[in-house]
Every structure is written in C-alpha cells, then in structure tokens.
Amino acid sequence: MSAMLLSLPMPAEVRFGRGSIEGLLPLCESFGKKGFLVHGASIKKSGKLASVLSHGKSQPALWEHEGGEPTLTQTTALRGYIREVAPDWVIALGGGSVLDLTRAAAGLAKAPGSVLDYHDGAEIPEATIPFIAVPTTAGTGSEATTVSVLTNTATSVKKSIRHPSFMARLVILDPELLESCPVSVLAASGMDALTQALEAYCSRGATALTDSLAFSAAEKLYAALPAACEGDNAALDDLLLGCYMAGVALATARLGLVHGLAHPLGARYEAAHGLVCAFCLPPVLAFNRSAIPEKYGKMEQLFGEDPLVAVETLIQRLKLESPFRGKKLENKEAIIEESLASGSTKANPREVSREDVVTILKTLFA
Ligand SMILES: [Fe+2]
C-alpha cells in the first residue's frame, strides 16, 4: 500500500511582518560571530542595506550579486569568497536570483567537487553553514525551498541543484522591502508565484496539505498582484505571504509543464523567468484541463471565471508583453528534449509527449 506523505519540509523559523527586517542581524548573531551577507544592487541603492547593517553588533562580509539569473561562474566565484571568509552564517538579501545563488554557494562551500560537478548530477554532501533567506521580491518562493536554479552559460543548460540541508534556517518576510521593487519586476515575479501556486495545486505530487497551501496562495496572489502593481502598498503583504505559501507547497508537490518549458526557454531567450512562466501558463492550462476536471472546477470558483480566461485577462491587466511573439524558435530539438526530461514536466498532471511540446511551442512563437 502506498501512503500519502503529509510532512512538509520548511524553514525552521519564519518571521513575517513590516519592520521584521530590523531583527535580521540580531537573530543571525545567535548562529555565531562571523557573518556573510549577499545582496543585490537595488537594496544598496535604496539605502535599506545600510539600515539593515546598522542593527548588527558586528558587520558581516559583503558580496554584491552582479545581476542576472545565477550562473555556475557566479556561484563558483561566490563560493570561493565564502571559503576565504569561513563565516558562521550566510544571509541572502535580494530577489530569487540572489537567494538561489547564495544557497548554492553557501551550501557547496565545504563540498569537495566543483560547482559544475554538482550541476551535472554528482551527489551533494550535507551543507553545514546556516543559510538565512530574506526575499526583496515576491516571486520564486526560493526562501521556502531547498532548490537553486543555476545556468551553465557554456552549454545554455539551466537546471536545479537541491539538497535537504539547503533549507533556510531563518526566513524574514518583510513586505516593506518590496516597496522599492519596480512595477515590471513586481508583475513578472508575481506571475511566477501565481504560476507556481497553480502548478503545485495541479501537480501529480500534490497532497491534501500542499493543496490547501497552494490554493490559498493562488487566492491571495490573484487578488494582491494587480493591486500591488497598481500602487496599493498594503497588497504587498499578501503578495509576499502568497509567494512563500506557494514555495512551501511546491517544495513537496513539485511543479508542472510550465516550469519544464520555462527553464530551457529562459536559458536561451533574454527574459525574466516570471515573464516566461506567464506566457507558458495559458497553453499549459488548456492542455491540462482534461486530466483534472475537478481541480479546474475549484480553480473556476477561485477566479470567478474559467482559469484560462482569468489568467489571460490578468496578463493583459499587468500589461505584460510576450518574450517570444514574433521571434524565431531556435535550438528547437534541445528545448523539446530538456522540457521532456525536466522533473517539473514529470510532475505535470497530464502525460506530456514530444508532439504536445511542439504544439505548445508553436503557440508561443506564433
Ligand atoms: Fe518559477
């Protein structure tokens, strides 16, 4: 007999609320004296980094992420500096890219192999340095997972590495950190979060617990995303919370074909991950409908209309533009192969064939 797994891996401690960022360094100091903090450019520019640092007794070593989605080269460089500093704890303060980059670099700090070895599938040893995640965008839900998505720029292969010990020991969710986030980033990353909530809900790996988290996350995100993008700062609370809840759900339930397509496409087309997800979502929603009619009925209640129509209307309301429309589909065979091999695609509720991927790619590049 098979039993449904109802345990949910999640960070040991999660603090949510406006102003909660002030407690970051004091809380981290309980892990040891020597700290390390990785951040993005915008948090420094906004002056918030200086404010965060002003609350600590001692100053952590700093590393500024040069930007873009994390690559193996960036991970190797950061890992080298973490090894040099030998900190007692490592904070990632930034968007999904900063979180994924830092988790991988800190998680592999004491691992003997190269970052490439582990990206190619070598067994990852237990990570021992406490990892602390503080998201400044609401998108990937990376703060709730044990996964880092990294790109090998030499081969254009974008895939994830993961280990249970990569889970954050502490997460701070402070909606005020999102206030300086540009609307275009808020919209694209919010679409990633909504896609993740819906894919986790529809996934083959869904359980009763992940369903309740994913459904409630989708409800919050669907209401909060347009409001937040139209200037309602109060909506940032639900955006950040919904994103985290979707992250907890997907860490167990996994995702689906949207994310199976998003990695090979994202590695080859210059576009934000959330934007790629947003435009892959409608054709995948149409494709999966026949496999899980009951869940589509529940999503229809959530959206107040057909889920496919609701998502298309939301994309228009957020004024998102397709990163594929009118472009030429290049490396088609590799994209198809990588999409089919993806763990996300394997969790998709409907079996996916080569022809199905070809049909969806045709729609995307029409
Ligand atoms: Fe995603």
Tab-separated table of C-alpha atoms and ligand atoms in Angstrom:
chain	number	residue	atom	x	y	z
A	1	MET	CA	0.000	0.000	0.000
A	2	SER	CA	1.260	3.495	-0.712
A	3	ALA	CA	0.870	6.195	1.916
A	4	MET	CA	0.438	9.903	1.244
A	5	LEU	CA	3.328	11.917	2.654
A	6	LEU	CA	1.854	14.658	4.802
A	7	SER	CA	5.053	16.132	6.236
A	8	LEU	CA	6.147	19.466	4.775
A	9	PRO	CA	9.794	20.457	4.771
A	10	MET	CA	10.050	24.165	5.549
A	11	PRO	CA	12.428	26.675	7.126
A	12	ALA	CA	12.937	26.244	10.874
A	13	GLU	CA	11.942	29.824	11.671
A	14	VAL	CA	9.954	32.297	9.558
A	15	ARG	CA	9.201	35.838	10.684
A	16	PHE	CA	6.637	37.849	8.777
A	17	GLY	CA	5.697	41.493	9.188
A	18	ARG	CA	6.535	45.096	8.398
A	19	GLY	CA	9.759	46.113	10.113
A	20	SER	CA	10.758	42.486	10.823
A	21	ILE	CA	13.983	43.092	8.842
A	22	GLU	CA	15.358	45.047	11.816
A	23	GLY	CA	15.697	41.762	13.710
A	24	LEU	CA	17.753	40.096	10.977
A	25	LEU	CA	21.315	40.628	12.240
A	26	PRO	CA	20.465	40.216	15.966
A	27	LEU	CA	18.807	36.856	15.141
A	28	CYS	CA	21.721	35.735	12.954
A	29	GLU	CA	24.210	36.535	15.689
A	30	SER	CA	22.840	33.533	17.597
A	31	PHE	CA	24.400	31.314	14.887
A	32	GLY	CA	27.917	32.666	15.571
A	33	LYS	CA	30.050	35.786	15.393
A	34	LYS	CA	31.216	35.828	11.822
A	35	GLY	CA	28.603	36.644	9.209
A	36	PHE	CA	28.407	36.911	5.435
A	37	LEU	CA	25.741	38.786	3.503
A	38	VAL	CA	24.977	38.590	-0.216
A	39	HIS	CA	22.767	41.307	-1.675
A	40	GLY	CA	21.542	42.747	-4.953
A	41	ALA	CA	22.281	46.211	-6.339
A	42	SER	CA	18.876	47.805	-5.685
A	43	ILE	CA	18.762	47.165	-1.919
A	44	LYS	CA	22.065	49.028	-1.602
A	45	LYS	CA	20.904	51.897	-3.809
A	46	SER	CA	17.673	52.312	-1.826
A	47	GLY	CA	19.656	52.756	1.404
A	48	LYS	CA	17.949	49.764	3.013
A	49	LEU	CA	21.150	47.719	3.176
A	50	ALA	CA	22.807	50.373	5.341
A	51	SER	CA	19.762	50.382	7.599
A	52	VAL	CA	19.849	46.563	7.940
A	53	LEU	CA	23.566	46.661	8.791
A	54	SER	CA	23.027	49.362	11.417
A	55	HIS	CA	21.145	46.858	13.612
A	56	GLY	CA	24.029	44.393	13.980
A	57	LYS	CA	26.731	44.253	16.649
A	58	SER	CA	29.353	43.259	14.097
A	59	GLN	CA	29.450	43.692	10.343
A	60	PRO	CA	29.130	40.693	8.026
A	61	ALA	CA	31.393	40.331	4.985
A	62	LEU	CA	29.519	41.664	1.947
A	63	TRP	CA	29.120	40.401	-1.619
A	64	GLU	CA	27.067	42.209	-4.259
A	65	HIS	CA	25.469	39.993	-6.901
A	66	GLU	CA	26.357	41.401	-10.331
A	67	GLY	CA	22.827	40.736	-11.537
A	68	GLY	CA	21.003	38.363	-13.844
A	69	GLU	CA	19.896	34.826	-13.149
A	70	PRO	CA	22.657	32.903	-11.347
A	71	THR	CA	25.313	31.158	-13.390
A	72	LEU	CA	27.817	28.450	-12.489
A	73	THR	CA	30.626	31.010	-12.867
A	74	GLN	CA	28.994	33.394	-10.381
A	75	THR	CA	28.330	30.538	-7.955
A	76	THR	CA	31.966	29.392	-8.154
A	77	ALA	CA	33.257	32.930	-7.512
A	78	LEU	CA	30.958	33.484	-4.539
A	79	ARG	CA	31.779	30.039	-3.112
A	80	GLY	CA	35.471	30.938	-3.294
A	81	TYR	CA	34.947	34.088	-1.247
A	82	ILE	CA	32.735	32.306	1.303
A	83	ARG	CA	35.522	29.722	1.729
A	84	GLU	CA	38.029	32.513	2.281
A	85	VAL	CA	35.898	34.274	4.913
A	86	ALA	CA	34.741	30.993	6.579
A	87	PRO	CA	31.597	32.554	8.108
A	88	ASP	CA	29.337	31.065	10.799
A	89	TRP	CA	26.244	32.026	8.793
A	90	VAL	CA	25.329	33.352	5.343
A	91	ILE	CA	22.437	35.687	4.509
A	92	ALA	CA	20.890	36.138	1.067
A	93	LEU	CA	19.102	39.503	0.918
A	94	GLY	CA	17.592	40.024	-2.530
A	95	GLY	CA	15.416	38.615	-5.290
A	96	GLY	CA	15.139	34.984	-6.337
A	97	SER	CA	18.465	35.129	-8.186
A	98	VAL	CA	20.349	36.299	-5.084
A	99	LEU	CA	18.651	33.609	-2.986
A	100	ASP	CA	19.396	30.781	-5.427
A	101	LEU	CA	22.979	31.915	-5.987
A	102	THR	CA	23.713	32.226	-2.277
A	103	ARG	CA	22.023	28.973	-1.295
A	104	ALA	CA	24.147	27.076	-3.820
A	105	ALA	CA	27.419	28.846	-2.967
A	106	ALA	CA	26.946	28.529	0.810
A	107	GLY	CA	25.519	25.013	0.522
A	108	LEU	CA	28.510	23.830	-1.514
A	109	ALA	CA	31.104	25.833	0.480
A	110	LYS	CA	32.561	22.700	2.068
A	111	ALA	CA	31.818	20.287	-0.784
A	112	PRO	CA	34.950	18.826	-2.436
A	113	GLY	CA	33.788	18.863	-6.082
A	114	SER	CA	33.397	21.762	-8.493
A	115	VAL	CA	30.043	23.554	-8.828
A	116	LEU	CA	29.841	22.062	-12.345
A	117	ASP	CA	30.154	18.520	-10.908
A	118	TYR	CA	27.047	19.022	-8.769
A	119	HIS	CA	25.143	20.746	-11.602
A	120	ASP	CA	25.952	17.667	-13.677
A	121	GLY	CA	24.414	15.413	-11.044
A	122	ALA	CA	27.198	14.452	-8.593
A	123	GLU	CA	25.907	13.613	-5.121
A	124	ILE	CA	25.818	16.714	-2.897
A	125	PRO	CA	27.185	16.351	0.630
A	126	GLU	CA	25.354	17.801	3.653
A	127	ALA	CA	25.613	21.605	3.937
A	128	THR	CA	26.602	22.835	7.381
A	129	ILE	CA	26.707	26.655	7.286
A	130	PRO	CA	23.343	28.137	8.396
A	131	PHE	CA	21.625	29.821	5.426
A	132	ILE	CA	19.279	32.762	6.022
A	133	ALA	CA	16.908	33.959	3.289
A	134	VAL	CA	15.365	37.424	3.038
A	135	PRO	CA	13.428	37.966	-0.217
A	136	THR	CA	13.117	41.503	-1.600
A	137	THR	CA	10.811	40.435	-4.438
A	138	ALA	CA	7.742	38.200	-4.312
A	139	GLY	CA	8.283	35.596	-6.973
A	140	THR	CA	10.245	32.392	-6.844
A	141	GLY	CA	9.361	31.377	-3.285
A	142	SER	CA	13.003	30.305	-3.178
A	143	GLU	CA	13.098	31.165	0.534
A	144	ALA	CA	10.864	28.137	1.195
A	145	THR	CA	12.707	25.547	-0.880
A	146	THR	CA	15.926	23.519	-0.969
A	147	VAL	CA	16.487	24.253	-4.653
A	148	SER	CA	18.836	26.542	-6.590
A	149	VAL	CA	18.290	27.003	-10.305
A	150	LEU	CA	21.630	27.686	-11.993
A	151	THR	CA	22.615	28.210	-15.627
A	152	ASN	CA	25.675	26.760	-17.279
A	153	THR	CA	26.342	29.575	-19.771
A	154	ALA	CA	28.774	27.404	-21.764
A	155	THR	CA	26.036	24.906	-22.654
A	156	SER	CA	22.890	27.049	-22.042
A	157	VAL	CA	21.670	24.363	-19.641
A	158	LYS	CA	19.526	25.782	-16.870
A	159	LYS	CA	18.636	23.301	-14.162
A	160	SER	CA	18.327	22.940	-10.452
A	161	ILE	CA	20.541	21.501	-7.766
A	162	ARG	CA	18.974	20.586	-4.442
A	163	HIS	CA	19.692	19.057	-1.067
A	164	PRO	CA	17.508	18.828	2.064
A	165	SER	CA	20.271	20.602	4.024
A	166	PHE	CA	19.929	23.636	1.701
A	167	MET	CA	16.760	24.671	3.560
A	168	ALA	CA	16.992	28.124	5.182
A	169	ARG	CA	17.363	28.104	8.964
A	170	LEU	CA	15.716	31.503	9.174
A	171	VAL	CA	13.493	33.461	6.779
A	172	ILE	CA	12.454	37.085	7.204
A	173	LEU	CA	9.415	38.188	5.188
A	174	ASP	CA	9.166	41.973	5.408
A	175	PRO	CA	6.685	43.492	2.919
A	176	GLU	CA	8.369	46.910	3.266
A	177	LEU	CA	11.372	45.514	1.375
A	178	LEU	CA	9.136	45.175	-1.694
A	179	GLU	CA	8.230	48.851	-1.761
A	180	SER	CA	11.244	49.820	-3.870
A	181	CYS	CA	10.660	46.992	-6.328
A	182	PRO	CA	9.937	48.315	-9.871
A	183	VAL	CA	6.406	47.522	-11.118
A	184	SER	CA	7.741	45.474	-14.051
A	185	VAL	CA	9.669	43.219	-11.619
A	186	LEU	CA	6.697	43.020	-9.252
A	187	ALA	CA	4.437	41.950	-12.137
A	188	ALA	CA	6.769	39.365	-13.681
A	189	SER	CA	7.859	37.818	-10.379
A	190	GLY	CA	4.270	37.827	-9.125
A	191	MET	CA	3.245	35.855	-12.227
A	192	ASP	CA	5.969	33.336	-11.354
A	193	ALA	CA	4.477	32.993	-7.861
A	194	LEU	CA	0.931	32.589	-9.221
A	195	THR	CA	2.128	30.025	-11.775
A	196	GLN	CA	3.903	28.122	-9.011
A	197	ALA	CA	0.784	28.124	-6.826
A	198	LEU	CA	-1.320	26.783	-9.723
A	199	GLU	CA	1.245	24.218	-10.869
A	200	ALA	CA	1.763	22.935	-7.302
A	201	TYR	CA	-2.041	22.688	-6.967
A	202	CYS	CA	-2.376	20.729	-10.216
A	203	SER	CA	0.786	18.612	-9.772
A	204	ARG	CA	0.886	14.820	-9.585
A	205	GLY	CA	2.830	15.246	-6.349
A	206	ALA	CA	0.085	17.323	-4.658
A	207	THR	CA	-1.123	16.222	-1.228
A	208	ALA	CA	-4.047	17.402	0.897
A	209	LEU	CA	-1.682	19.770	2.712
A	210	THR	CA	0.028	21.202	-0.363
A	211	ASP	CA	-3.414	21.660	-1.964
A	212	SER	CA	-4.647	23.823	0.889
A	213	LEU	CA	-1.454	25.911	0.827
A	214	ALA	CA	-1.310	26.211	-2.969
A	215	PHE	CA	-4.999	27.070	-3.332
A	216	SER	CA	-4.877	29.699	-0.613
A	217	ALA	CA	-1.634	31.083	-2.113
A	218	ALA	CA	-3.290	31.367	-5.544
A	219	GLU	CA	-6.250	33.160	-3.974
A	220	LYS	CA	-4.008	35.713	-2.257
A	221	LEU	CA	-1.753	36.231	-5.276
A	222	TYR	CA	-4.586	36.616	-7.776
A	223	ALA	CA	-6.107	39.428	-5.693
A	224	ALA	CA	-2.881	41.067	-4.486
A	225	LEU	CA	-0.800	41.032	-7.671
A	226	PRO	CA	-2.784	43.546	-9.773
A	227	ALA	CA	-3.477	45.698	-6.692
A	228	ALA	CA	0.227	45.833	-5.760
A	229	CYS	CA	1.202	46.657	-9.356
A	230	GLU	CA	-1.347	49.477	-9.385
A	231	GLY	CA	0.236	51.134	-6.334
A	232	ASP	CA	-1.603	49.583	-3.370
A	233	ASN	CA	1.269	49.035	-0.905
A	234	ALA	CA	-0.991	47.176	1.553
A	235	ALA	CA	-1.333	44.411	-1.070
A	236	LEU	CA	2.409	43.677	-0.780
A	237	ASP	CA	1.716	41.759	2.458
A	238	ASP	CA	-0.478	39.180	0.714
A	239	LEU	CA	1.834	39.092	-2.287
A	240	LEU	CA	4.817	38.129	-0.115
A	241	LEU	CA	2.808	35.714	2.019
A	242	GLY	CA	1.166	34.049	-1.004
A	243	CYS	CA	4.543	33.663	-2.640
A	244	TYR	CA	6.004	31.976	0.456
A	245	MET	CA	2.998	29.644	0.778
A	246	ALA	CA	3.320	28.646	-2.881
A	247	GLY	CA	7.017	27.986	-2.219
A	248	VAL	CA	6.233	25.638	0.683
A	249	ALA	CA	3.637	23.831	-1.453
A	250	LEU	CA	5.914	23.361	-4.464
A	251	ALA	CA	8.832	22.155	-2.323
A	252	THR	CA	6.773	18.995	-1.767
A	253	ALA	CA	4.280	18.904	-4.644
A	254	ARG	CA	6.770	19.992	-7.340
A	255	LEU	CA	5.536	21.942	-10.398
A	256	GLY	CA	4.447	21.119	-13.950
A	257	LEU	CA	4.969	21.654	-17.656
A	258	VAL	CA	5.153	25.485	-17.426
A	259	HIS	CA	8.362	25.165	-15.411
A	260	GLY	CA	9.514	22.284	-17.595
A	261	LEU	CA	9.368	24.688	-20.551
A	262	ALA	CA	10.487	27.789	-18.662
A	263	HIS	CA	13.996	26.586	-17.886
A	264	PRO	CA	15.139	25.642	-21.419
A	265	LEU	CA	13.366	28.699	-22.881
A	266	GLY	CA	14.628	31.058	-20.170
A	267	ALA	CA	18.221	29.920	-20.682
A	268	ARG	CA	18.032	30.833	-24.395
A	269	TYR	CA	15.768	33.894	-24.550
A	270	GLU	CA	16.602	37.050	-22.627
A	271	ALA	CA	13.526	37.316	-20.457
A	272	ALA	CA	12.636	37.322	-16.787
A	273	HIS	CA	11.663	33.868	-15.523
A	274	GLY	CA	8.277	35.179	-14.374
A	275	LEU	CA	7.530	36.555	-17.825
A	276	VAL	CA	8.390	33.221	-19.441
A	277	CYS	CA	6.094	31.477	-16.937
A	278	ALA	CA	3.272	33.973	-17.518
A	279	PHE	CA	3.143	33.227	-21.247
A	280	CYS	CA	3.634	29.457	-20.943
A	281	LEU	CA	0.798	29.262	-18.397
A	282	PRO	CA	-2.290	29.718	-20.669
A	283	PRO	CA	-1.402	26.986	-23.223
A	284	VAL	CA	-0.438	24.594	-20.404
A	285	LEU	CA	-3.690	25.344	-18.538
A	286	ALA	CA	-5.576	24.485	-21.747
A	287	PHE	CA	-3.521	21.311	-22.202
A	288	ASN	CA	-4.047	20.002	-18.635
A	289	ARG	CA	-7.777	20.671	-18.404
A	290	SER	CA	-8.953	17.175	-19.381
A	291	ALA	CA	-6.658	15.455	-16.846
A	292	ILE	CA	-8.003	17.099	-13.676
A	293	PRO	CA	-11.541	18.408	-14.305
A	294	GLU	CA	-12.392	18.511	-10.594
A	295	LYS	CA	-9.474	20.811	-9.780
A	296	TYR	CA	-10.393	23.037	-12.739
A	297	GLY	CA	-13.864	23.359	-11.199
A	298	LYS	CA	-12.297	24.529	-7.932
A	299	MET	CA	-9.989	26.965	-9.736
A	300	GLU	CA	-13.028	28.352	-11.569
A	301	GLN	CA	-14.593	29.101	-8.179
A	302	LEU	CA	-11.369	30.772	-7.044
A	303	PHE	CA	-11.095	33.006	-10.126
A	304	GLY	CA	-14.819	33.591	-10.542
A	305	GLU	CA	-14.422	32.528	-14.174
A	306	ASP	CA	-12.629	29.979	-16.318
A	307	PRO	CA	-8.981	29.781	-15.090
A	308	LEU	CA	-7.607	30.179	-18.589
A	309	VAL	CA	-9.646	33.335	-19.241
A	310	ALA	CA	-8.752	34.718	-15.799
A	311	VAL	CA	-5.006	34.268	-16.403
A	312	GLU	CA	-5.156	35.805	-19.890
A	313	THR	CA	-7.087	38.794	-18.541
A	314	LEU	CA	-4.565	39.217	-15.710
A	315	ILE	CA	-1.630	39.181	-18.175
A	316	GLN	CA	-3.344	41.979	-20.127
A	317	ARG	CA	-4.154	43.953	-16.988
A	318	LEU	CA	-0.487	43.762	-15.926
A	319	LYS	CA	0.494	44.930	-19.460
A	320	LEU	CA	2.961	42.066	-19.888
A	321	GLU	CA	4.478	41.512	-23.299
A	322	SER	CA	5.376	38.086	-24.618
A	323	PRO	CA	9.139	37.499	-24.841
A	324	PHE	CA	8.522	35.018	-27.709
A	325	ARG	CA	5.899	36.506	-30.010
A	326	GLY	CA	7.310	37.125	-33.463
A	327	LYS	CA	10.687	35.599	-32.542
A	328	LYS	CA	12.232	32.613	-34.252
A	329	LEU	CA	12.308	29.344	-32.364
A	330	GLU	CA	15.946	28.284	-32.285
A	331	ASN	CA	17.505	25.118	-30.797
A	332	LYS	CA	14.067	23.544	-31.045
A	333	GLU	CA	15.269	19.953	-30.553
A	334	ALA	CA	17.290	20.789	-27.439
A	335	ILE	CA	14.383	22.772	-25.980
A	336	ILE	CA	11.989	19.857	-26.571
A	337	GLU	CA	14.398	17.320	-25.078
A	338	GLU	CA	15.165	19.412	-21.987
A	339	SER	CA	11.457	20.163	-21.435
A	340	LEU	CA	10.589	16.455	-21.570
A	341	ALA	CA	13.465	15.474	-19.261
A	342	SER	CA	12.602	18.100	-16.628
A	343	GLY	CA	11.454	16.965	-13.181
A	344	SER	CA	8.731	19.631	-13.365
A	345	THR	CA	7.321	18.097	-16.565
A	346	LYS	CA	7.293	14.688	-14.857
A	347	ALA	CA	5.054	16.181	-12.146
A	348	ASN	CA	2.611	17.580	-14.733
A	349	PRO	CA	-0.909	16.172	-14.215
A	350	ARG	CA	-1.217	15.120	-17.873
A	351	GLU	CA	1.408	12.935	-19.563
A	352	VAL	CA	3.415	15.098	-21.986
A	353	SER	CA	4.555	13.821	-25.391
A	354	ARG	CA	7.021	15.306	-27.839
A	355	GLU	CA	4.112	16.387	-30.066
A	356	ASP	CA	2.452	18.172	-27.140
A	357	VAL	CA	5.603	20.243	-26.538
A	358	VAL	CA	5.854	21.038	-30.270
A	359	THR	CA	2.219	22.244	-30.297
A	360	ILE	CA	2.728	24.487	-27.255
A	361	LEU	CA	5.972	25.938	-28.646
A	362	LYS	CA	4.127	26.729	-31.896
A	363	THR	CA	1.502	28.692	-29.929
A	364	LEU	CA	4.212	30.583	-28.031
A	365	PHE	CA	6.177	31.599	-31.126
A	366	ALA	CA	3.147	32.373	-33.330
B	1	FE	FE	9.222	29.691	-11.075
